[in-house]
Coordinates of C-alpha atoms and ligand atoms in Angstrom, one line a residue:
M1 CA 0.0 0.0 0.0
K2 CA 1.3 3.5 -0.9
F3 CA 1.1 6.3 1.6
F4 CA 0.4 9.8 0.4
V5 CA 0.3 12.8 2.8
D6 CA -2.7 15.1 2.4
T7 CA -1.3 18.6 3.1
A8 CA 0.3 21.5 1.4
D9 CA 2.4 22.3 4.5
I10 CA 6.1 22.0 3.4
K11 CA 7.4 21.4 6.9
E12 CA 5.1 18.5 7.5
I13 CA 5.8 17.1 4.1
A14 CA 9.6 17.3 4.6
E15 CA 9.2 15.6 8.0
M16 CA 7.2 12.7 6.5
N17 CA 9.5 12.5 3.5
D18 CA 12.5 12.1 5.8
T19 CA 11.1 8.8 7.1
G20 CA 11.4 7.2 3.7
L21 CA 7.9 5.9 4.0
L22 CA 6.2 8.6 1.9
D23 CA 5.1 7.7 -1.7
G24 CA 3.4 11.0 -2.7
V25 CA 1.4 14.1 -1.8
T26 CA -2.2 15.2 -2.4
T27 CA -3.3 18.8 -2.2
N28 CA -6.6 20.5 -2.9
P29 CA -7.8 24.1 -3.0
S30 CA -8.7 24.0 0.7
L31 CA -5.3 22.8 1.7
I32 CA -3.6 25.5 -0.5
M33 CA -5.8 28.1 1.3
K34 CA -4.8 26.6 4.7
S35 CA -1.1 26.8 3.8
G36 CA -1.4 30.5 3.0
R37 CA 1.0 30.0 0.1
D38 CA 0.9 30.8 -3.6
I39 CA -0.2 27.6 -5.4
M40 CA 2.5 27.6 -8.0
E41 CA 5.3 28.3 -5.5
V42 CA 4.2 25.8 -2.9
T43 CA 3.5 23.1 -5.4
K44 CA 6.9 23.5 -7.0
E45 CA 8.5 23.2 -3.6
I46 CA 6.6 20.0 -2.9
C47 CA 7.5 18.5 -6.2
D48 CA 11.2 19.3 -5.7
L49 CA 11.1 17.6 -2.2
V50 CA 9.1 14.4 -3.0
E51 CA 9.9 11.9 -5.8
G52 CA 6.4 10.4 -6.1
P53 CA 3.2 11.9 -7.6
V54 CA 2.0 15.3 -6.3
S55 CA -1.7 15.9 -6.9
A56 CA -2.5 19.5 -7.8
E57 CA -6.2 20.3 -8.4
V58 CA -7.7 22.4 -11.2
T59 CA -10.3 25.0 -10.0
A60 CA -12.1 25.5 -13.4
T61 CA -15.4 23.7 -13.8
E62 CA -15.6 23.6 -17.6
Y63 CA -13.6 21.3 -19.8
A64 CA -11.7 23.9 -21.9
D65 CA -10.7 25.9 -18.8
M66 CA -9.7 22.8 -17.0
M67 CA -7.4 21.9 -19.8
K68 CA -5.9 25.4 -19.7
E69 CA -5.3 25.1 -16.0
A70 CA -3.9 21.5 -16.3
A71 CA -1.4 22.7 -18.9
V72 CA -0.1 25.3 -16.4
L73 CA 0.0 22.9 -13.5
A74 CA 1.7 20.2 -15.6
K75 CA 4.6 22.5 -16.3
I76 CA 5.5 22.8 -12.6
A77 CA 7.3 19.4 -12.6
D78 CA 7.3 15.9 -14.1
N79 CA 5.8 14.4 -11.0
I80 CA 2.6 16.5 -11.1
C81 CA -0.6 14.5 -11.1
I82 CA -3.6 16.6 -12.3
K83 CA -6.5 16.4 -9.9
L84 CA -9.9 16.8 -11.5
P85 CA -13.4 16.8 -10.0
L86 CA -15.8 13.9 -10.6
T87 CA -18.0 15.7 -13.1
M88 CA -18.6 15.0 -16.8
D89 CA -16.2 17.9 -17.7
G90 CA -13.7 16.5 -15.2
L91 CA -13.9 13.0 -16.7
K92 CA -13.6 14.4 -20.3
A93 CA -10.5 16.3 -19.2
C94 CA -9.2 13.2 -17.5
K95 CA -9.5 11.2 -20.6
A96 CA -7.7 13.8 -22.7
L97 CA -4.9 14.3 -20.2
T98 CA -4.3 10.6 -19.6
S99 CA -4.2 10.1 -23.4
D100 CA -1.5 12.8 -23.5
G101 CA 0.5 10.9 -20.9
H102 CA -0.3 12.9 -17.8
K103 CA -1.0 11.4 -14.4
T104 CA -4.5 12.1 -13.2
N105 CA -6.4 11.9 -9.9
V106 CA -10.2 12.1 -10.1
T107 CA -11.4 13.4 -6.8
L108 CA -14.7 13.9 -4.9
C109 CA -15.8 10.3 -5.6
F110 CA -18.8 9.2 -3.5
S111 CA -20.2 6.3 -5.4
A112 CA -19.1 3.1 -7.1
N113 CA -20.6 4.2 -10.4
Q114 CA -18.6 7.4 -10.3
A115 CA -15.5 5.3 -9.7
L116 CA -16.4 3.1 -12.7
L117 CA -16.5 6.3 -14.9
A118 CA -13.2 7.5 -13.5
A119 CA -11.6 4.1 -14.5
K120 CA -13.2 4.3 -18.0
A121 CA -11.7 7.8 -18.3
G122 CA -8.3 6.3 -17.7
A123 CA -7.6 8.0 -14.4
T124 CA -4.3 7.1 -12.7
F125 CA -6.0 7.4 -9.3
V126 CA -9.6 7.7 -8.1
S127 CA -10.2 9.4 -4.7
P128 CA -13.2 8.1 -2.8
F129 CA -13.8 10.3 0.3
I130 CA -14.3 8.0 3.3
G131 CA -14.7 10.5 6.1
R132 CA -17.2 12.7 4.4
L133 CA -19.4 9.6 3.8
D134 CA -19.0 8.6 7.4
D135 CA -20.1 12.2 8.4
M136 CA -23.4 11.4 6.7
A137 CA -23.8 8.0 8.5
V138 CA -22.8 6.1 5.4
D139 CA -20.0 3.6 5.8
G140 CA -17.2 4.9 3.6
M141 CA -15.4 1.6 3.7
D142 CA -18.3 -0.1 1.8
L143 CA -17.6 2.2 -1.1
I144 CA -13.9 1.2 -1.1
A145 CA -14.9 -2.5 -1.0
D146 CA -17.4 -2.0 -4.0
I147 CA -14.8 -0.2 -6.1
R148 CA -12.2 -2.9 -5.4
I149 CA -14.6 -5.6 -6.7
I150 CA -15.5 -3.6 -9.7
Y151 CA -12.0 -2.7 -10.7
D152 CA -10.9 -6.3 -10.2
N153 CA -13.8 -7.6 -12.2
Y154 CA -12.6 -5.7 -15.3
D155 CA -8.9 -5.5 -14.5
F156 CA -9.0 -1.7 -14.4
K157 CA -5.6 -0.2 -13.7
T158 CA -6.9 2.9 -12.0
E159 CA -5.5 2.9 -8.4
I160 CA -7.9 3.3 -5.5
L161 CA -6.7 6.3 -3.4
A162 CA -8.6 6.2 -0.2
A163 CA -9.0 9.9 0.8
S164 CA -10.7 11.9 3.5
I165 CA -9.0 9.6 5.9
R166 CA -9.6 10.7 9.5
T167 CA -8.5 7.9 11.7
V168 CA -5.9 5.1 12.0
D169 CA -8.7 2.6 11.8
H170 CA -9.6 4.0 8.4
V171 CA -6.0 3.2 7.2
K172 CA -6.3 -0.3 8.5
Q173 CA -9.7 -0.9 7.0
A174 CA -8.6 0.5 3.6
A175 CA -5.5 -1.8 3.7
L176 CA -7.7 -4.9 4.6
I177 CA -10.0 -4.2 1.6
G178 CA -7.0 -3.6 -0.7
A179 CA -7.0 0.1 -1.5
D180 CA -3.9 0.8 -3.4
V181 CA -3.1 4.1 -1.7
V182 CA -4.2 6.1 1.4
T183 CA -3.8 9.8 1.6
A184 CA -4.0 11.0 5.2
P185 CA -3.2 14.2 7.2
P186 CA 0.3 14.2 8.7
A187 CA -1.1 13.6 12.3
T188 CA -2.9 10.4 11.2
L189 CA 0.1 9.0 9.4
K190 CA 2.3 9.7 12.5
A191 CA -0.3 8.1 14.8
L192 CA 0.1 4.8 12.9
V193 CA 3.3 4.0 14.7
K194 CA 1.9 4.5 18.2
H195 CA 1.0 1.7 20.6
P196 CA 1.1 2.0 24.4
L197 CA 2.7 -1.5 24.7
T198 CA 5.5 -0.5 22.4
D199 CA 6.3 2.5 24.6
K200 CA 6.0 0.4 27.8
G201 CA 8.1 -2.4 26.4
L202 CA 10.8 0.0 25.2
A203 CA 10.9 1.7 28.6
A204 CA 11.4 -1.7 30.3
F205 CA 14.1 -2.8 27.9
L206 CA 16.0 0.5 28.4
A207 CA 15.7 0.3 32.2
D208 CA 17.1 -3.3 32.2
W209 CA 19.8 -2.4 29.8
A210 CA 21.0 0.5 32.0
K211 CA 21.4 -2.0 34.9
T212 CA 23.9 -4.1 32.8
G213 CA 26.3 -1.1 32.6
Q214 CA 27.0 -2.2 29.0
S215 CA 27.1 -0.2 25.8
I216 CA 27.1 -1.4 22.2
T217 CA 30.2 -0.1 20.5
Ligands
LIG301 O1 -7.9 14.1 0.2 C1 -9.2 14.6 0.4 C2 -9.2 15.3 1.7 O2 -8.4 16.4 1.7 C3 -10.5 15.6 2.2 O3 -10.5 15.3 3.6 O4 -11.1 15.5 5.9 O5 -11.5 17.4 4.3 O6 -12.9 15.3 4.2 P1 -11.5 15.9 4.6

């Protein structure tokens, strides 16, 4: 499973990247707003820092304008992945961009049929939003499971990028179902390593080790 970090905060991205466990980055207009940075500048910095795909989202809603914005974003770096909304114009742009050899991420996916369309449009990634479905008392993981079955039925190559991840349990469930990628906020990715028994066990080992008076040299 690939791990993407869902933020436009350079410091957080650099910290995650240093672990060697990061496979890519996703941004969106809300995350750019939160960063307080210029989209072109911050996206270029992210692309220079991280080897894997960096999703940058168009803000136009009509095909021709999406294509113009995509051309601007694609020039930022080779690892740019153009993020497009799951609308008919977004799918049309996805088809054109993937045919031109660009990486694409079709976002705001809330149904299996939408995911089917994204795959037919040749999307590199589809982003089903788990947390926002959970917010409406719909189990977001059911959507991931449905998409997995559909994509496997037809051998679609589009990768399932579980997004709107809010908890470590979301990460586990997505992995159990076989999502190809999760994108999560830095705090959620950092929380994956935590277990109280690990902390307790390590403290006990260190205390015993101190009693030996030895050092590993
Ligand atoms: O990757 C999509 C993500 O940014 C949305 O997350 O928590 O705003 O629903 P959230």
